[in-house]
Amino acid sequence: MHQPGTDEEAAVAPARAATLLAVVVCAAQFMVVLDISVVNVALPSMRSSLGFTDTGIAWVVNAYALVFAGLLLVGGRLADVFGRKRVFLTGLLVFTAASLVGGLAASPGWLIGARAVQGAGAAVLAPATLTILTTSFAEGPRRTKALAAWTALGLAGGTAGNLLGGVLTEVASWRATLLINLPIGVLVLVVAIGVIAPDRGPQTRVRLDVVGAVLVTCGLAAIAYGFGQAALRGWSGPATVSALAAGVGLVAVFVLVETRWVRVPLLPLSLLRIRSVAVGNVAMLLAGACLNPMWFFLALSMQDVLGYTPMQTGLAFLPHTLVTIAIGTQVTPWLMHQVEARVLIASGALLAGAGFGWQAQLGPDSTYLTGIFGPALLVGIGAGLLNTPLTAAVTAGVPAADAGAASGLMNTTKQVGAALGLAALITATADSVTGYDRAFWLIAAAMIAVAGIAVALPAHRDRR
């Protein structure tokens, strides 16, 4: 029987459709990342409008984040089992519909439930976007450019979420932060139906590992919840310890089940025998622990140290985003044809580390140029240099049949790293100003470690 998903069956997008395909996939990824942060500025309005308690309002963020992190690995494998286009469209439909339901919420429980379903749709959609790119573009310049755009827009989503959330809440209402996904989602859905290659052959090669899916979903969700509790109540709190212990135990059982009793595992452990995948995901874990939490500490330091308003804070983030996108989409793809990927990753990490060291010098007397803009240039250039080659590394050499699993692993690694990094850095932040200093110094040290790990990546240059 013909088996879908093999290497020879990986679709190669024709040149005339390549740009539109990349735009559609990147737009979907942008929506996913945007919704992680777009509600942050709107939380006070949601609390007063729907009657949330002070502790309950945090679940508007946590419901999305926990379900998203917990289901990413499963979401990645779904594309291998049921077909990339089918899974992409399903995830996009669920995400968009949940956004509509959330925007119409009339009670706290209603909104939290919608955000959880949003997270589920995002967990299916995000790995599918990367899988479609890596299986539609052969390794080389075209894939590099597509990955550069995917990475840059993903990074831009975090900043855009804070800025867009503030604008929409002030101009319209908090509901607009969710309803904005409706026209974008419908447009992407309509275009995607026409530009994404159909799934080939009968999707009967493998069955979804349900036991593994339940174990890893519950385990990762418990770990993510434990990290969140550590940030709020410390690492020794009962909720933190019990959640982390349960999560680690479930993941350990998952690994045992996958290696001993499952014929077609949810996460093929053979992927970890590919050096670029194994080493790259370690670097991705540590980079995620640095680059994602930086937005949290930058936003607080701008407001607490420099006295910026939320709108000023959102605007102040623009240099980080614009520089990262410019370097990541225009400079890095060209450099990847000339320089080893591991050299770019290490160089970018060192530049970003220098930027974070500079950021640690922020004080009440700092100007925007010396306190924010200058460090932003170094961090933006560094992030733009390292993210695309790192994404390419963790997906290089992976069989097309396991592309979804590799994408899910990468996204999971990044999200777990972000949760771990934020919890660890918040714990290290004992007081306002000096605490931010310590956080940025620790991030700088971790970026130096990323540079060291990058050296262990296999030598590879994206040649024309």
mmCIF file with all atom_site columns, C-alpha atoms in Angstrom, residues 33-206:
data_model
loop_
_atom_site.group_PDB
_atom_site.id
_atom_site.type_symbol
_atom_site.label_atom_id
_atom_site.label_alt_id
_atom_site.label_comp_id
_atom_site.label_asym_id
_atom_site.label_entity_id
_atom_site.label_seq_id
_atom_site.pdbx_PDB_ins_code
_atom_site.Cartn_x
_atom_site.Cartn_y
_atom_site.Cartn_z
_atom_site.occupancy
_atom_site.B_iso_or_equiv
_atom_site.pdbx_formal_charge
_atom_site.auth_seq_id
_atom_site.auth_comp_id
_atom_site.auth_asym_id
_atom_site.auth_atom_id
_atom_site.pdbx_PDB_model_num
ATOM 1   C CA . VAL A 1 33  ? 1.985   33.893 19.119 1.00 0.00 ? 33  VAL A CA 1
ATOM 2   C CA . LEU A 1 34  ? -0.063  37.113 19.164 1.00 0.00 ? 34  LEU A CA 1
ATOM 3   C CA . ASP A 1 35  ? -2.731  35.557 21.372 1.00 0.00 ? 35  ASP A CA 1
ATOM 4   C CA . ILE A 1 36  ? -0.213  34.586 24.028 1.00 0.00 ? 36  ILE A CA 1
ATOM 5   C CA . SER A 1 37  ? 0.284   38.269 24.873 1.00 0.00 ? 37  SER A CA 1
ATOM 6   C CA . VAL A 1 38  ? -2.565  40.251 23.276 1.00 0.00 ? 38  VAL A CA 1
ATOM 7   C CA . VAL A 1 39  ? -4.832  39.928 26.323 1.00 0.00 ? 39  VAL A CA 1
ATOM 8   C CA . ASN A 1 40  ? -2.214  41.109 28.839 1.00 0.00 ? 40  ASN A CA 1
ATOM 9   C CA . VAL A 1 41  ? -3.037  44.815 28.638 1.00 0.00 ? 41  VAL A CA 1
ATOM 10  C CA . ALA A 1 42  ? -6.783  44.046 28.504 1.00 0.00 ? 42  ALA A CA 1
ATOM 11  C CA . LEU A 1 43  ? -6.853  42.028 31.755 1.00 0.00 ? 43  LEU A CA 1
ATOM 12  C CA . PRO A 1 44  ? -7.980  44.916 34.008 1.00 0.00 ? 44  PRO A CA 1
ATOM 13  C CA . SER A 1 45  ? -10.885 45.665 31.636 1.00 0.00 ? 45  SER A CA 1
ATOM 14  C CA . MET A 1 46  ? -11.860 41.984 31.543 1.00 0.00 ? 46  MET A CA 1
ATOM 15  C CA . ARG A 1 47  ? -11.797 41.834 35.343 1.00 0.00 ? 47  ARG A CA 1
ATOM 16  C CA . SER A 1 48  ? -14.142 44.781 35.786 1.00 0.00 ? 48  SER A CA 1
ATOM 17  C CA . SER A 1 49  ? -16.415 43.787 32.895 1.00 0.00 ? 49  SER A CA 1
ATOM 18  C CA . LEU A 1 50  ? -16.997 40.133 33.820 1.00 0.00 ? 50  LEU A CA 1
ATOM 19  C CA . GLY A 1 51  ? -16.410 40.253 37.574 1.00 0.00 ? 51  GLY A CA 1
ATOM 20  C CA . PHE A 1 52  ? -13.210 38.209 37.812 1.00 0.00 ? 52  PHE A CA 1
ATOM 21  C CA . THR A 1 53  ? -11.499 37.868 41.174 1.00 0.00 ? 53  THR A CA 1
ATOM 22  C CA . ASP A 1 54  ? -7.897  39.023 41.508 1.00 0.00 ? 54  ASP A CA 1
ATOM 23  C CA . THR A 1 55  ? -6.668  35.430 41.349 1.00 0.00 ? 55  THR A CA 1
ATOM 24  C CA . GLY A 1 56  ? -9.200  34.263 38.780 1.00 0.00 ? 56  GLY A CA 1
ATOM 25  C CA . ILE A 1 57  ? -8.170  36.784 36.128 1.00 0.00 ? 57  ILE A CA 1
ATOM 26  C CA . ALA A 1 58  ? -4.777  35.073 35.781 1.00 0.00 ? 58  ALA A CA 1
ATOM 27  C CA . TRP A 1 59  ? -6.553  32.053 34.271 1.00 0.00 ? 59  TRP A CA 1
ATOM 28  C CA . VAL A 1 60  ? -7.369  34.069 31.161 1.00 0.00 ? 60  VAL A CA 1
ATOM 29  C CA . VAL A 1 61  ? -3.643  33.773 30.417 1.00 0.00 ? 61  VAL A CA 1
ATOM 30  C CA . ASN A 1 62  ? -2.977  30.434 32.110 1.00 0.00 ? 62  ASN A CA 1
ATOM 31  C CA . ALA A 1 63  ? -5.812  28.533 30.410 1.00 0.00 ? 63  ALA A CA 1
ATOM 32  C CA . TYR A 1 64  ? -4.336  29.303 26.999 1.00 0.00 ? 64  TYR A CA 1
ATOM 33  C CA . ALA A 1 65  ? -0.716  28.755 28.012 1.00 0.00 ? 65  ALA A CA 1
ATOM 34  C CA . LEU A 1 66  ? -1.248  25.458 29.866 1.00 0.00 ? 66  LEU A CA 1
ATOM 35  C CA . VAL A 1 67  ? -3.349  23.780 27.171 1.00 0.00 ? 67  VAL A CA 1
ATOM 36  C CA . PHE A 1 68  ? -1.045  25.104 24.450 1.00 0.00 ? 68  PHE A CA 1
ATOM 37  C CA . ALA A 1 69  ? 2.095   23.761 26.130 1.00 0.00 ? 69  ALA A CA 1
ATOM 38  C CA . GLY A 1 70  ? 0.487   20.451 27.079 1.00 0.00 ? 70  GLY A CA 1
ATOM 39  C CA . LEU A 1 71  ? -0.866  19.599 23.625 1.00 0.00 ? 71  LEU A CA 1
ATOM 40  C CA . LEU A 1 72  ? 2.016   20.765 21.410 1.00 0.00 ? 72  LEU A CA 1
ATOM 41  C CA . LEU A 1 73  ? 3.691   17.377 21.117 1.00 0.00 ? 73  LEU A CA 1
ATOM 42  C CA . VAL A 1 74  ? 0.374   15.710 20.293 1.00 0.00 ? 74  VAL A CA 1
ATOM 43  C CA . GLY A 1 75  ? -0.503  18.482 17.868 1.00 0.00 ? 75  GLY A CA 1
ATOM 44  C CA . GLY A 1 76  ? 2.750   17.961 16.005 1.00 0.00 ? 76  GLY A CA 1
ATOM 45  C CA . ARG A 1 77  ? 2.163   14.236 15.554 1.00 0.00 ? 77  ARG A CA 1
ATOM 46  C CA . LEU A 1 78  ? -1.403  14.753 14.320 1.00 0.00 ? 78  LEU A CA 1
ATOM 47  C CA . ALA A 1 79  ? -0.063  16.253 11.094 1.00 0.00 ? 79  ALA A CA 1
ATOM 48  C CA . ASP A 1 80  ? 1.920   13.048 10.429 1.00 0.00 ? 80  ASP A CA 1
ATOM 49  C CA . VAL A 1 81  ? -1.077  10.830 11.149 1.00 0.00 ? 81  VAL A CA 1
ATOM 50  C CA . PHE A 1 82  ? -4.015  12.652 9.575  1.00 0.00 ? 82  PHE A CA 1
ATOM 51  C CA . GLY A 1 83  ? -2.371  14.875 6.966  1.00 0.00 ? 83  GLY A CA 1
ATOM 52  C CA . ARG A 1 84  ? -0.791  18.317 7.162  1.00 0.00 ? 84  ARG A CA 1
ATOM 53  C CA . LYS A 1 85  ? -3.433  20.295 5.302  1.00 0.00 ? 85  LYS A CA 1
ATOM 54  C CA . ARG A 1 86  ? -6.313  18.640 7.137  1.00 0.00 ? 86  ARG A CA 1
ATOM 55  C CA . VAL A 1 87  ? -4.746  19.270 10.537 1.00 0.00 ? 87  VAL A CA 1
ATOM 56  C CA . PHE A 1 88  ? -3.757  22.862 9.667  1.00 0.00 ? 88  PHE A CA 1
ATOM 57  C CA . LEU A 1 89  ? -7.301  23.736 8.593  1.00 0.00 ? 89  LEU A CA 1
ATOM 58  C CA . THR A 1 90  ? -8.832  22.024 11.618 1.00 0.00 ? 90  THR A CA 1
ATOM 59  C CA . GLY A 1 91  ? -6.528  23.808 14.056 1.00 0.00 ? 91  GLY A CA 1
ATOM 60  C CA . LEU A 1 92  ? -7.179  27.160 12.378 1.00 0.00 ? 92  LEU A CA 1
ATOM 61  C CA . LEU A 1 93  ? -10.948 26.601 12.446 1.00 0.00 ? 93  LEU A CA 1
ATOM 62  C CA . VAL A 1 94  ? -10.931 25.647 16.146 1.00 0.00 ? 94  VAL A CA 1
ATOM 63  C CA . PHE A 1 95  ? -8.693  28.607 17.029 1.00 0.00 ? 95  PHE A CA 1
ATOM 64  C CA . THR A 1 96  ? -10.818 31.113 15.109 1.00 0.00 ? 96  THR A CA 1
ATOM 65  C CA . ALA A 1 97  ? -14.137 29.782 16.434 1.00 0.00 ? 97  ALA A CA 1
ATOM 66  C CA . ALA A 1 98  ? -12.848 29.855 20.017 1.00 0.00 ? 98  ALA A CA 1
ATOM 67  C CA . SER A 1 99  ? -11.740 33.470 19.499 1.00 0.00 ? 99  SER A CA 1
ATOM 68  C CA . LEU A 1 100 ? -15.297 34.375 18.479 1.00 0.00 ? 100 LEU A CA 1
ATOM 69  C CA . VAL A 1 101 ? -16.770 32.560 21.477 1.00 0.00 ? 101 VAL A CA 1
ATOM 70  C CA . GLY A 1 102 ? -14.300 34.247 23.820 1.00 0.00 ? 102 GLY A CA 1
ATOM 71  C CA . GLY A 1 103 ? -15.049 37.675 22.387 1.00 0.00 ? 103 GLY A CA 1
ATOM 72  C CA . LEU A 1 104 ? -18.747 37.152 23.183 1.00 0.00 ? 104 LEU A CA 1
ATOM 73  C CA . ALA A 1 105 ? -18.128 35.834 26.718 1.00 0.00 ? 105 ALA A CA 1
ATOM 74  C CA . ALA A 1 106 ? -20.625 36.882 29.390 1.00 0.00 ? 106 ALA A CA 1
ATOM 75  C CA . SER A 1 107 ? -19.000 35.237 32.427 1.00 0.00 ? 107 SER A CA 1
ATOM 76  C CA . PRO A 1 108 ? -15.528 34.376 33.739 1.00 0.00 ? 108 PRO A CA 1
ATOM 77  C CA . GLY A 1 109 ? -15.985 30.638 33.182 1.00 0.00 ? 109 GLY A CA 1
ATOM 78  C CA . TRP A 1 110 ? -17.131 31.232 29.620 1.00 0.00 ? 110 TRP A CA 1
ATOM 79  C CA . LEU A 1 111 ? -14.027 33.276 28.779 1.00 0.00 ? 111 LEU A CA 1
ATOM 80  C CA . ILE A 1 112 ? -11.604 30.865 30.496 1.00 0.00 ? 112 ILE A CA 1
ATOM 81  C CA . GLY A 1 113 ? -13.156 27.919 28.648 1.00 0.00 ? 113 GLY A CA 1
ATOM 82  C CA . ALA A 1 114 ? -12.852 29.715 25.310 1.00 0.00 ? 114 ALA A CA 1
ATOM 83  C CA . ARG A 1 115 ? -9.216  30.523 26.005 1.00 0.00 ? 115 ARG A CA 1
ATOM 84  C CA . ALA A 1 116 ? -8.534  26.853 26.791 1.00 0.00 ? 116 ALA A CA 1
ATOM 85  C CA . VAL A 1 117 ? -10.087 25.785 23.461 1.00 0.00 ? 117 VAL A CA 1
ATOM 86  C CA . GLN A 1 118 ? -8.039  28.516 21.770 1.00 0.00 ? 118 GLN A CA 1
ATOM 87  C CA . GLY A 1 119 ? -4.932  26.952 23.290 1.00 0.00 ? 119 GLY A CA 1
ATOM 88  C CA . ALA A 1 120 ? -5.930  23.542 21.931 1.00 0.00 ? 120 ALA A CA 1
ATOM 89  C CA . GLY A 1 121 ? -6.416  24.948 18.445 1.00 0.00 ? 121 GLY A CA 1
ATOM 90  C CA . ALA A 1 122 ? -3.083  26.754 18.683 1.00 0.00 ? 122 ALA A CA 1
ATOM 91  C CA . ALA A 1 123 ? -1.300  23.552 19.777 1.00 0.00 ? 123 ALA A CA 1
ATOM 92  C CA . VAL A 1 124 ? -2.565  21.794 16.652 1.00 0.00 ? 124 VAL A CA 1
ATOM 93  C CA . LEU A 1 125 ? -1.962  24.769 14.359 1.00 0.00 ? 125 LEU A CA 1
ATOM 94  C CA . ALA A 1 126 ? 1.539   25.891 15.392 1.00 0.00 ? 126 ALA A CA 1
ATOM 95  C CA . PRO A 1 127 ? 3.410   22.618 14.661 1.00 0.00 ? 127 PRO A CA 1
ATOM 96  C CA . ALA A 1 128 ? 1.441   22.206 11.428 1.00 0.00 ? 128 ALA A CA 1
ATOM 97  C CA . THR A 1 129 ? 2.674   25.578 10.165 1.00 0.00 ? 129 THR A CA 1
ATOM 98  C CA . LEU A 1 130 ? 6.313   24.548 10.556 1.00 0.00 ? 130 LEU A CA 1
ATOM 99  C CA . THR A 1 131 ? 5.654   21.058 9.187  1.00 0.00 ? 131 THR A CA 1
ATOM 100 C CA . ILE A 1 132 ? 4.094   22.480 6.031  1.00 0.00 ? 132 ILE A CA 1
ATOM 101 C CA . LEU A 1 133 ? 7.079   24.746 5.482  1.00 0.00 ? 133 LEU A CA 1
ATOM 102 C CA . THR A 1 134 ? 9.688   22.028 5.995  1.00 0.00 ? 134 THR A CA 1
ATOM 103 C CA . THR A 1 135 ? 7.868   19.551 3.731  1.00 0.00 ? 135 THR A CA 1
ATOM 104 C CA . SER A 1 136 ? 6.893   22.068 1.033  1.00 0.00 ? 136 SER A CA 1
ATOM 105 C CA . PHE A 1 137 ? 10.356  23.570 0.572  1.00 0.00 ? 137 PHE A CA 1
ATOM 106 C CA . ALA A 1 138 ? 13.444  21.425 -0.022 1.00 0.00 ? 138 ALA A CA 1
ATOM 107 C CA . GLU A 1 139 ? 16.472  22.188 2.169  1.00 0.00 ? 139 GLU A CA 1
ATOM 108 C CA . GLY A 1 140 ? 18.230  25.152 0.636  1.00 0.00 ? 140 GLY A CA 1
ATOM 109 C CA . PRO A 1 141 ? 17.699  28.859 -0.020 1.00 0.00 ? 141 PRO A CA 1
ATOM 110 C CA . ARG A 1 142 ? 13.906  28.715 -0.461 1.00 0.00 ? 142 ARG A CA 1
ATOM 111 C CA . ARG A 1 143 ? 13.385  26.853 2.792  1.00 0.00 ? 143 ARG A CA 1
ATOM 112 C CA . THR A 1 144 ? 15.789  29.228 4.546  1.00 0.00 ? 144 THR A CA 1
ATOM 113 C CA . LYS A 1 145 ? 13.797  32.275 3.424  1.00 0.00 ? 145 LYS A CA 1
ATOM 114 C CA . ALA A 1 146 ? 10.505  30.662 4.441  1.00 0.00 ? 146 ALA A CA 1
ATOM 115 C CA . LEU A 1 147 ? 11.860  29.701 7.857  1.00 0.00 ? 147 LEU A CA 1
ATOM 116 C CA . ALA A 1 148 ? 13.286  33.203 8.289  1.00 0.00 ? 148 ALA A CA 1
ATOM 117 C CA . ALA A 1 149 ? 9.862   34.749 7.702  1.00 0.00 ? 149 ALA A CA 1
ATOM 118 C CA . TRP A 1 150 ? 8.165   32.183 9.982  1.00 0.00 ? 150 TRP A CA 1
ATOM 119 C CA . THR A 1 151 ? 10.661  32.850 12.777 1.00 0.00 ? 151 THR A CA 1
ATOM 120 C CA . ALA A 1 152 ? 10.599  36.634 12.445 1.00 0.00 ? 152 ALA A CA 1
ATOM 121 C CA . LEU A 1 153 ? 6.813   36.889 12.468 1.00 0.00 ? 153 LEU A CA 1
ATOM 122 C CA . GLY A 1 154 ? 6.652   34.554 15.434 1.00 0.00 ? 154 GLY A CA 1
ATOM 123 C CA . LEU A 1 155 ? 9.014   36.853 17.338 1.00 0.00 ? 155 LEU A CA 1
ATOM 124 C CA . ALA A 1 156 ? 7.051   39.916 16.220 1.00 0.00 ? 156 ALA A CA 1
ATOM 125 C CA . GLY A 1 157 ? 3.823   38.416 17.527 1.00 0.00 ? 157 GLY A CA 1
ATOM 126 C CA . GLY A 1 158 ? 4.912   38.842 21.141 1.00 0.00 ? 158 GLY A CA 1
ATOM 127 C CA . THR A 1 159 ? 5.616   42.555 20.800 1.00 0.00 ? 159 THR A CA 1
ATOM 128 C CA . ALA A 1 160 ? 2.639   43.176 18.537 1.00 0.00 ? 160 ALA A CA 1
ATOM 129 C CA . GLY A 1 161 ? 0.374   41.513 21.092 1.00 0.00 ? 161 GLY A CA 1
ATOM 130 C CA . ASN A 1 162 ? 1.268   43.999 23.813 1.00 0.00 ? 162 ASN A CA 1
ATOM 131 C CA . LEU A 1 163 ? 0.960   46.989 21.480 1.00 0.00 ? 163 LEU A CA 1
ATOM 132 C CA . LEU A 1 164 ? -2.179  45.834 19.656 1.00 0.00 ? 164 LEU A CA 1
ATOM 133 C CA . GLY A 1 165 ? -3.841  44.798 22.905 1.00 0.00 ? 165 GLY A CA 1
ATOM 134 C CA . GLY A 1 166 ? -3.387  48.287 24.319 1.00 0.00 ? 166 GLY A CA 1
ATOM 135 C CA . VAL A 1 167 ? -4.673  50.015 21.183 1.00 0.00 ? 167 VAL A CA 1
ATOM 136 C CA . LEU A 1 168 ? -7.724  47.759 20.774 1.00 0.00 ? 168 LEU A CA 1
ATOM 137 C CA . THR A 1 169 ? -8.658  48.026 24.448 1.00 0.00 ? 169 THR A CA 1
ATOM 138 C CA . GLU A 1 170 ? -8.455  51.822 24.394 1.00 0.00 ? 170 GLU A CA 1
ATOM 139 C CA . VAL A 1 171 ? -10.168 52.338 21.024 1.00 0.00 ? 171 VAL A CA 1
ATOM 140 C CA . ALA A 1 172 ? -12.813 49.603 21.242 1.00 0.00 ? 172 ALA A CA 1
ATOM 141 C CA . SER A 1 173 ? -12.935 47.180 24.206 1.00 0.00 ? 173 SER A CA 1
ATOM 142 C CA . TRP A 1 174 ? -11.224 44.104 25.574 1.00 0.00 ? 174 TRP A CA 1
ATOM 143 C CA . ARG A 1 175 ? -13.473 41.967 23.350 1.00 0.00 ? 175 ARG A CA 1
ATOM 144 C CA . ALA A 1 176 ? -11.677 43.293 20.283 1.00 0.00 ? 176 ALA A CA 1
ATOM 145 C CA . THR A 1 177 ? -8.450  41.582 21.401 1.00 0.00 ? 177 THR A CA 1
ATOM 146 C CA . LEU A 1 178 ? -10.152 38.252 20.678 1.00 0.00 ? 178 LEU A CA 1
ATOM 147 C CA . LEU A 1 179 ? -12.571 39.205 17.896 1.00 0.00 ? 179 LEU A CA 1
ATOM 148 C CA . ILE A 1 180 ? -9.692  40.544 15.770 1.00 0.00 ? 180 ILE A CA 1
ATOM 149 C CA . ASN A 1 181 ? -8.821  36.903 15.057 1.00 0.00 ? 181 ASN A CA 1
ATOM 150 C CA . LEU A 1 182 ? -12.146 36.318 13.273 1.00 0.00 ? 182 LEU A CA 1
ATOM 151 C CA . PRO A 1 183 ? -11.528 38.244 10.006 1.00 0.00 ? 183 PRO A CA 1
ATOM 152 C CA . ILE A 1 184 ? -7.856  37.226 9.936  1.00 0.00 ? 184 ILE A CA 1
ATOM 153 C CA . GLY A 1 185 ? -8.664  33.576 10.592 1.00 0.00 ? 185 GLY A CA 1
ATOM 154 C CA . VAL A 1 186 ? -11.405 33.407 7.959  1.00 0.00 ? 186 VAL A CA 1
ATOM 155 C CA . LEU A 1 187 ? -9.165  35.034 5.343  1.00 0.00 ? 187 LEU A CA 1
ATOM 156 C CA . VAL A 1 188 ? -6.264  32.683 6.102  1.00 0.00 ? 188 VAL A CA 1
ATOM 157 C CA . LEU A 1 189 ? -8.636  29.688 6.038  1.00 0.00 ? 189 LEU A CA 1
ATOM 158 C CA . VAL A 1 190 ? -10.045 30.583 2.615  1.00 0.00 ? 190 VAL A CA 1
ATOM 159 C CA . VAL A 1 191 ? -6.635  31.185 1.057  1.00 0.00 ? 191 VAL A CA 1
ATOM 160 C CA . ALA A 1 192 ? -5.077  28.122 2.708  1.00 0.00 ? 192 ALA A CA 1
ATOM 161 C CA . ILE A 1 193 ? -7.643  25.796 1.144  1.00 0.00 ? 193 ILE A CA 1
ATOM 162 C CA . GLY A 1 194 ? -6.334  26.777 -2.265 1.00 0.00 ? 194 GLY A CA 1
ATOM 163 C CA . VAL A 1 195 ? -2.597  27.090 -1.725 1.00 0.00 ? 195 VAL A CA 1
ATOM 164 C CA . ILE A 1 196 ? -1.663  24.224 0.616  1.00 0.00 ? 196 ILE A CA 1
ATOM 165 C CA . ALA A 1 197 ? -1.021  21.004 -1.295 1.00 0.00 ? 197 ALA A CA 1
ATOM 166 C CA . PRO A 1 198 ? -3.637  18.277 -0.720 1.00 0.00 ? 198 PRO A CA 1
ATOM 167 C CA . ASP A 1 199 ? -2.776  15.428 1.618  1.00 0.00 ? 199 ASP A CA 1
ATOM 168 C CA . ARG A 1 200 ? -1.608  12.507 -0.455 1.00 0.00 ? 200 ARG A CA 1
ATOM 169 C CA . GLY A 1 201 ? -2.721  8.919  -0.238 1.00 0.00 ? 201 GLY A CA 1
ATOM 170 C CA . PRO A 1 202 ? -4.916  7.201  2.349  1.00 0.00 ? 202 PRO A CA 1
ATOM 171 C CA . GLN A 1 203 ? -4.059  8.323  5.881  1.00 0.00 ? 203 GLN A CA 1
ATOM 172 C CA . THR A 1 204 ? -3.853  4.794  7.308  1.00 0.00 ? 204 THR A CA 1
ATOM 173 C CA . ARG A 1 205 ? -0.136  4.293  7.780  1.00 0.00 ? 205 ARG A CA 1
ATOM 174 C CA . VAL A 1 206 ? -0.174  4.932  11.537 1.00 0.00 ? 206 VAL A CA 1
#
